[in-house]
Coordinates of C-alpha atoms and ligand atoms in Angstrom, one line a residue:
M29 CA -14.1 21.7 -6.7
I30 CA -15.8 18.0 -7.0
V31 CA -19.0 17.6 -8.7
K32 CA -20.5 14.2 -8.3
L33 CA -23.0 13.5 -11.4
N34 CA -26.5 11.9 -10.9
D35 CA -26.2 8.5 -12.8
H36 CA -28.3 9.7 -15.9
A37 CA -27.0 13.1 -16.2
S38 CA -27.5 14.6 -19.8
P39 CA -24.5 15.3 -22.3
A40 CA -26.4 19.0 -22.2
A41 CA -26.2 19.0 -18.0
K42 CA -22.6 18.0 -18.4
S43 CA -21.8 20.7 -20.6
A44 CA -23.4 23.4 -18.3
I45 CA -21.2 22.0 -15.4
L46 CA -18.4 22.5 -17.3
E47 CA -19.4 25.7 -18.5
T48 CA -20.2 26.9 -14.7
L49 CA -16.8 25.6 -13.5
A50 CA -14.9 27.5 -16.4
R51 CA -16.7 31.0 -15.5
Q52 CA -15.6 30.3 -11.8
D53 CA -12.0 30.0 -13.3
Y54 CA -11.4 26.5 -12.8
S55 CA -10.0 24.1 -15.2
T56 CA -12.0 20.9 -15.4
R57 CA -11.4 17.2 -15.5
R58 CA -13.6 14.2 -15.9
V59 CA -13.1 11.5 -13.6
S60 CA -14.6 8.3 -14.1
L61 CA -14.5 5.9 -10.9
P62 CA -16.6 2.6 -10.2
F63 CA -18.7 4.8 -7.4
G64 CA -19.3 7.6 -9.7
D65 CA -18.6 9.8 -12.2
F66 CA -17.3 13.3 -11.5
I67 CA -16.4 16.5 -13.0
V68 CA -13.5 18.1 -11.2
G69 CA -12.6 21.9 -11.1
L70 CA -8.8 22.5 -10.5
G71 CA -7.1 25.7 -9.6
D72 CA -8.2 28.6 -7.7
G73 CA -11.9 29.0 -8.8
A74 CA -14.4 31.1 -7.1
G75 CA -15.7 28.1 -4.8
D76 CA -19.5 28.5 -5.2
T77 CA -20.9 25.1 -4.4
T78 CA -24.4 26.8 -4.5
A79 CA -24.7 27.6 -8.2
L80 CA -23.2 23.7 -9.0
A81 CA -25.2 22.1 -6.9
A82 CA -28.7 23.9 -8.2
L83 CA -27.7 22.8 -12.1
E84 CA -29.6 19.7 -13.5
G85 CA -27.6 16.3 -13.4
V86 CA -25.6 17.3 -10.0
A87 CA -25.7 14.9 -7.0
W88 CA -23.6 17.2 -5.1
A89 CA -20.9 20.0 -5.4
R90 CA -17.9 19.8 -2.8
R91 CA -14.9 22.1 -2.2
G92 CA -11.5 20.2 -2.4
A93 CA -8.6 22.1 -1.7
E94 CA -8.9 21.5 2.0
R95 CA -9.7 17.8 2.3
A96 CA -9.7 14.1 0.1
V97 CA -13.2 14.3 -1.0
L98 CA -12.8 11.5 -4.0
A99 CA -10.9 9.6 -1.0
G100 CA -13.6 10.6 1.3
I101 CA -16.1 8.3 3.2
D102 CA -19.2 9.7 1.4
A103 CA -17.8 9.8 -2.4
S104 CA -18.6 6.1 -2.4
T105 CA -21.7 4.2 -0.7
S106 CA -19.3 0.9 -0.4
R107 CA -15.9 0.3 0.9
T108 CA -13.4 0.0 -1.8
E109 CA -12.0 -3.6 -2.4
V110 CA -8.7 -3.4 -4.4
P111 CA -8.2 -6.4 -6.4
L112 CA -4.6 -8.1 -5.8
G113 CA -3.9 -11.6 -7.4
R114 CA -6.5 -14.2 -6.6
T115 CA -7.9 -12.0 -3.6
S116 CA -8.7 -8.6 -3.0
I117 CA -8.2 -6.0 -0.2
G118 CA -10.6 -4.4 1.8
G119 CA -13.1 -7.5 1.8
A120 CA -13.6 -10.2 4.6
A121 CA -10.3 -11.9 3.8
L122 CA -7.2 -10.5 5.2
A123 CA -4.5 -9.6 2.9
V124 CA -1.3 -10.6 4.3
I125 CA 1.8 -9.3 2.2
A126 CA 5.4 -10.8 3.2
G127 CA 8.7 -11.0 1.9
P128 CA 12.1 -9.2 2.5
C129 CA 12.7 -5.5 2.7
S130 CA 15.1 -6.0 -0.3
V131 CA 15.7 -8.4 -3.2
E132 CA 19.3 -9.5 -2.8
D133 CA 19.7 -12.4 -4.9
R134 CA 17.4 -15.2 -6.9
D135 CA 18.1 -17.8 -4.1
Q136 CA 16.8 -15.4 -1.2
I137 CA 13.7 -14.2 -2.9
S138 CA 12.6 -17.8 -4.1
T139 CA 12.8 -19.2 -1.1
C140 CA 11.2 -16.5 1.0
A141 CA 8.6 -16.5 -1.7
R142 CA 8.2 -20.1 -1.6
F143 CA 7.8 -20.4 2.4
V144 CA 5.8 -17.2 2.8
A145 CA 3.4 -18.5 0.1
A146 CA 3.0 -22.0 2.0
Y147 CA 2.4 -20.3 5.2
G148 CA -0.4 -18.3 4.1
A149 CA 0.8 -15.0 2.4
T150 CA -1.2 -13.3 -0.2
A151 CA 1.1 -11.3 -1.8
L152 CA 5.1 -11.2 -1.9
R153 CA 6.8 -8.0 -1.3
G154 CA 10.6 -7.4 -2.2
G155 CA 12.2 -3.8 -2.7
A156 CA 14.2 -3.5 -6.1
F157 CA 14.8 0.3 -5.3
K158 CA 15.6 1.0 -2.0
P159 CA 15.6 4.6 -0.3
R160 CA 18.0 4.6 2.2
S161 CA 19.0 7.3 4.8
S162 CA 22.4 7.3 3.8
P163 CA 23.6 7.5 0.1
Y164 CA 26.2 4.9 1.4
A165 CA 23.9 1.9 2.3
F166 CA 22.4 -0.9 0.0
Q167 CA 20.5 0.7 -2.8
G168 CA 18.7 -2.4 -4.0
L169 CA 19.4 -4.2 -7.1
G170 CA 17.3 -2.2 -9.4
H171 CA 15.9 -4.0 -12.6
E172 CA 17.5 -7.2 -12.0
A173 CA 15.7 -7.4 -8.5
L174 CA 12.5 -6.7 -10.4
E175 CA 12.9 -9.9 -12.8
M176 CA 13.8 -12.2 -9.7
L177 CA 10.8 -10.7 -8.1
A178 CA 8.3 -11.3 -10.8
E179 CA 9.7 -14.8 -11.2
A180 CA 9.4 -15.7 -7.7
G181 CA 5.9 -14.5 -7.7
K182 CA 5.0 -16.4 -10.8
N183 CA 6.2 -19.5 -9.3
T184 CA 4.3 -19.3 -6.2
G185 CA 1.0 -17.8 -7.9
L186 CA 1.9 -14.5 -5.5
P187 CA 1.5 -11.1 -6.7
V188 CA 3.9 -9.0 -6.2
V189 CA 4.5 -5.4 -4.4
T190 CA 7.4 -3.5 -4.8
E191 CA 8.5 0.4 -4.4
V192 CA 8.7 3.0 -7.3
M193 CA 10.6 6.1 -6.3
E194 CA 10.7 8.0 -9.5
P195 CA 8.0 9.0 -12.1
G196 CA 10.2 7.7 -15.1
E197 CA 10.2 4.5 -13.6
V198 CA 6.5 3.6 -13.4
E199 CA 6.4 2.7 -16.9
P200 CA 9.2 0.4 -17.4
M201 CA 8.4 -1.4 -14.2
A202 CA 4.6 -1.8 -15.2
P203 CA 4.9 -5.2 -16.8
L204 CA 6.6 -6.7 -13.9
V205 CA 4.7 -5.4 -11.2
D206 CA 1.0 -6.1 -10.0
C207 CA 0.9 -3.3 -7.1
F208 CA 3.2 -0.1 -6.9
Q209 CA 4.4 0.8 -3.3
I210 CA 5.0 4.5 -2.6
G211 CA 7.4 4.7 0.3
A212 CA 6.8 6.6 3.2
R213 CA 9.4 9.1 2.0
S214 CA 7.6 9.4 -1.2
M215 CA 4.2 10.0 0.0
Q216 CA 4.3 14.0 -0.8
N217 CA 6.0 13.3 -4.1
F218 CA 3.1 14.5 -6.2
P219 CA 4.6 13.9 -9.7
L220 CA 4.9 10.3 -8.5
L221 CA 1.8 10.1 -7.3
R222 CA 0.1 11.1 -10.5
E223 CA 2.3 8.9 -12.4
V224 CA 0.9 5.9 -10.5
G225 CA -2.5 7.0 -11.0
R226 CA -2.4 6.9 -14.7
A227 CA -0.7 3.4 -14.4
G228 CA -3.7 1.8 -13.4
K229 CA -2.4 -0.7 -11.0
P230 CA -3.0 -0.7 -7.3
V231 CA -1.1 1.4 -5.4
L232 CA -0.1 0.7 -1.6
L233 CA 0.6 4.0 -0.3
K234 CA 2.4 4.4 2.7
R235 CA 2.3 7.1 5.2
G236 CA 5.2 9.7 5.6
P237 CA 6.9 9.6 9.1
S238 CA 5.8 13.1 9.6
S239 CA 2.4 13.2 7.7
T240 CA -0.9 13.7 9.4
M241 CA -3.6 11.4 8.4
K242 CA -5.4 14.5 6.5
E243 CA -2.0 14.9 4.2
F244 CA -2.0 11.1 3.9
L245 CA -5.6 11.0 2.3
L246 CA -5.1 14.2 0.5
S247 CA -1.8 12.3 -1.0
A248 CA -4.3 9.4 -2.0
E249 CA -6.6 11.8 -3.6
Y250 CA -3.9 12.5 -6.5
V251 CA -4.2 9.0 -7.3
L252 CA -8.0 9.0 -7.4
L253 CA -7.8 12.5 -9.2
E254 CA -6.2 10.3 -12.6
G255 CA -9.0 7.9 -12.3
N256 CA -7.3 5.1 -10.2
P257 CA -9.5 4.0 -7.3
H258 CA -7.4 1.1 -6.3
V259 CA -5.2 2.6 -3.5
I260 CA -4.3 0.8 -0.3
L261 CA -3.2 3.2 2.6
C262 CA -0.5 2.0 4.9
E263 CA 0.2 2.8 8.2
R264 CA 3.8 2.2 8.9
G265 CA 4.9 4.3 12.1
I266 CA 5.4 8.1 12.4
K267 CA 8.1 10.0 14.1
T268 CA 8.2 10.7 17.7
F269 CA 10.1 11.4 20.8
E270 CA 10.5 7.8 21.7
T271 CA 13.9 5.9 20.8
A272 CA 13.2 2.4 22.0
T273 CA 11.3 1.6 18.6
R274 CA 12.4 2.5 15.4
N275 CA 9.1 4.7 14.6
T276 CA 5.5 4.9 16.8
L277 CA 2.9 2.5 15.0
D278 CA 0.0 5.0 14.9
L279 CA -2.9 2.3 15.4
N280 CA -5.0 5.2 16.0
A281 CA -5.0 5.6 12.1
V282 CA -6.7 2.6 11.5
P283 CA -10.1 3.4 13.2
V284 CA -10.0 7.2 12.3
L285 CA -8.9 6.7 8.8
K286 CA -11.5 3.9 8.3
A287 CA -14.0 6.8 9.4
Q288 CA -12.9 9.1 6.9
T289 CA -12.2 7.0 3.6
H290 CA -13.6 4.1 1.6
L291 CA -10.1 2.9 1.0
P292 CA -8.7 -0.3 2.5
V293 CA -6.5 0.4 5.4
V294 CA -3.2 -1.9 6.2
V295 CA -0.5 -2.0 8.8
D296 CA 3.3 -2.7 8.3
P297 CA 4.3 -3.7 11.9
S298 CA 8.0 -4.2 10.6
H299 CA 8.9 -0.4 9.7
G300 CA 6.4 0.6 12.8
T301 CA 8.4 -0.9 15.6
G302 CA 11.8 -1.7 13.9
R303 CA 12.1 -4.5 16.3
R304 CA 11.5 -8.4 15.3
D305 CA 10.2 -9.0 18.6
A306 CA 7.6 -6.2 18.6
V307 CA 6.1 -7.2 15.1
I308 CA 3.8 -10.2 16.0
P309 CA 2.6 -8.5 18.8
M310 CA 1.6 -5.4 16.9
A311 CA 0.3 -7.5 14.2
R312 CA -2.0 -9.0 16.3
A313 CA -3.1 -5.3 17.6
A314 CA -3.4 -4.4 14.2
V315 CA -6.0 -6.8 12.9
A316 CA -7.8 -6.4 16.2
A317 CA -8.3 -2.7 15.6
G318 CA -9.8 -3.5 12.1
A319 CA -7.0 -3.0 9.6
D320 CA -7.6 -4.9 6.1
G321 CA -4.1 -6.8 6.2
L322 CA -0.6 -6.1 7.0
I323 CA 2.6 -5.9 5.1
V324 CA 5.7 -7.7 6.9
E325 CA 9.5 -8.2 6.2
V326 CA 10.5 -11.7 6.3
H327 CA 14.0 -12.9 5.5
P328 CA 15.3 -16.7 5.4
D329 CA 18.6 -15.2 7.5
P330 CA 17.6 -11.5 9.1
A331 CA 21.2 -11.7 10.8
R332 CA 22.5 -11.4 7.2
A333 CA 19.7 -9.2 5.7
L334 CA 21.4 -6.2 3.7
S335 CA 18.6 -3.7 5.0
D336 CA 16.1 -4.2 7.9
G337 CA 17.6 -7.4 9.2
D338 CA 16.4 -6.3 12.7
Q339 CA 12.7 -5.9 12.2
S340 CA 12.8 -8.9 10.0
L341 CA 11.0 -12.1 10.8
T342 CA 12.4 -15.5 10.1
L343 CA 10.4 -17.8 8.0
A344 CA 9.4 -19.7 11.1
Q345 CA 8.2 -16.6 12.9
F346 CA 6.1 -15.6 9.9
R347 CA 4.2 -18.9 10.3
T348 CA 3.7 -18.0 14.0
L349 CA 2.4 -14.7 12.9
V350 CA 0.0 -16.0 10.6
E351 CA -1.1 -18.7 13.2
E352 CA -1.5 -16.0 15.7
I353 CA -3.5 -13.3 13.7
R354 CA -6.0 -16.0 12.6
P355 CA -8.2 -16.2 16.1
V356 CA -7.8 -12.2 15.9
A357 CA -9.0 -11.8 12.7
E358 CA -12.0 -14.2 13.5
A359 CA -12.9 -12.2 16.8
V360 CA -13.5 -9.4 14.8
G361 CA -15.3 -10.6 12.1
R362 CA -12.6 -11.0 9.3
R363 CA -10.5 -14.1 8.2
V364 CA -7.0 -15.2 7.3
E365 CA -7.9 -16.9 4.0
A366 CA -4.9 -19.0 3.0
T367 CA -4.2 -22.0 5.0
P368 CA -0.6 -22.9 5.6
V369 CA 0.5 -26.0 3.7
P370 CA 1.0 -28.6 6.5
N371 CA 4.1 -30.3 7.1
F372 CA 6.0 -27.7 4.3
G373 CA 9.4 -28.4 6.1
E374 CA 11.3 -26.1 8.7
P375 CA 13.4 -23.6 7.2
R376 CA 16.6 -23.2 8.1
S377 CA 16.7 -20.7 10.8
S378 CA 20.3 -19.0 10.0
G379 CA 24.0 -20.0 8.8
R380 CA 23.3 -19.6 5.1
R381 CA 26.6 -20.8 3.8
R382 CA 27.3 -18.8 0.4
G383 CA 26.4 -21.3 -2.5
T384 CA 24.4 -23.6 -0.6
G385 CA 21.3 -21.7 -0.6
W386 CA 18.4 -21.6 2.2
G387 CA 15.9 -24.6 2.2
A388 CA 13.5 -26.7 3.9
G389 CA 14.5 -29.8 5.7
D390 CA 16.8 -28.5 8.8
Ligands
PEP19 C1 9.8 -0.9 3.0 O1 8.9 -1.1 3.0 O2 10.9 -1.4 2.8 C2 10.1 0.4 3.2 C3 11.4 1.4 3.0 O3 8.9 1.3 4.1 P1 8.8 2.7 4.3 O4 8.7 3.7 3.1 O5 7.6 2.8 5.1 O6 10.1 3.1 5.0
MN20 MN1 12.2 -2.2 4.9

């Protein structure tokens, strides 16, 4: 049960609401969000909204068991903008989060960061803890990778987004992370959702490969219930019968979610397709559909990537992506804020030799 308080609900009115919820067999919690103060009844209570709505200080009372209420479109009178670095996600400017699937070494992440920053990224992504289907596959460099990612972010001025897989890692990771990514496979790891909710940092929540939009929003609700409104929903493709692509990017999710929630929605055309050649077209389509931003995998030498090379853009292709989404954004009343640095140099497209690093020049 979710009770929204009026702006000037008195302490006596709040006590009466708490007592009424307790009488209906709920345990209670106060939740304060930028768009309102709420008293929430948790558990299997009586569900009598009429008794609650009649109380002084109550704007409305809704049952929450079946749907996301705090994340719901009418919980807030305005769309939530999630602050991230110098920009925010959910306003007129599109977020462009770019970087490798995994942080592989200092040279790889710093090169990637320099180029994506110069070409127009607004945030840097990179995995340190990787959820791999096979336990034998590269699992990420862990804390060492986080340090490298944070350093690359600091040197380029880009905030960093990285996946957290375990509730116990949230606190140790927090000082090095600007936004916690919850991976698709973890979308329904409820203890993890609560923990990132409490950390108070922005959360990029990926849609589970077999999750409905309703389940997706209910997962976001877990984070909001901890008093953290800064959730970015990410459509990253769902499982279908199709095998030509790794997943089926469900662009329906963009308008449908936006009709149901005030939270920003971004799209991941990399995991959504699994194919480099489909990433830029689907990025353009996502922007046209009204996405608030993109998260894309970029690697200085995709052929040698330790994870997700087939879907990673080269540095030069990332520059093309930014150029190509710009007119699409303008056509739908949005903008790509960052201006690529002119003559930044061409990345070496491939053929990294050990020890020589990647760089501009040829
Ligand atoms: C990733 O972003 O590298 C990743 C593992 O994504 P997802 O959880 O969407 O598969
Ligand atoms: Mn990946």
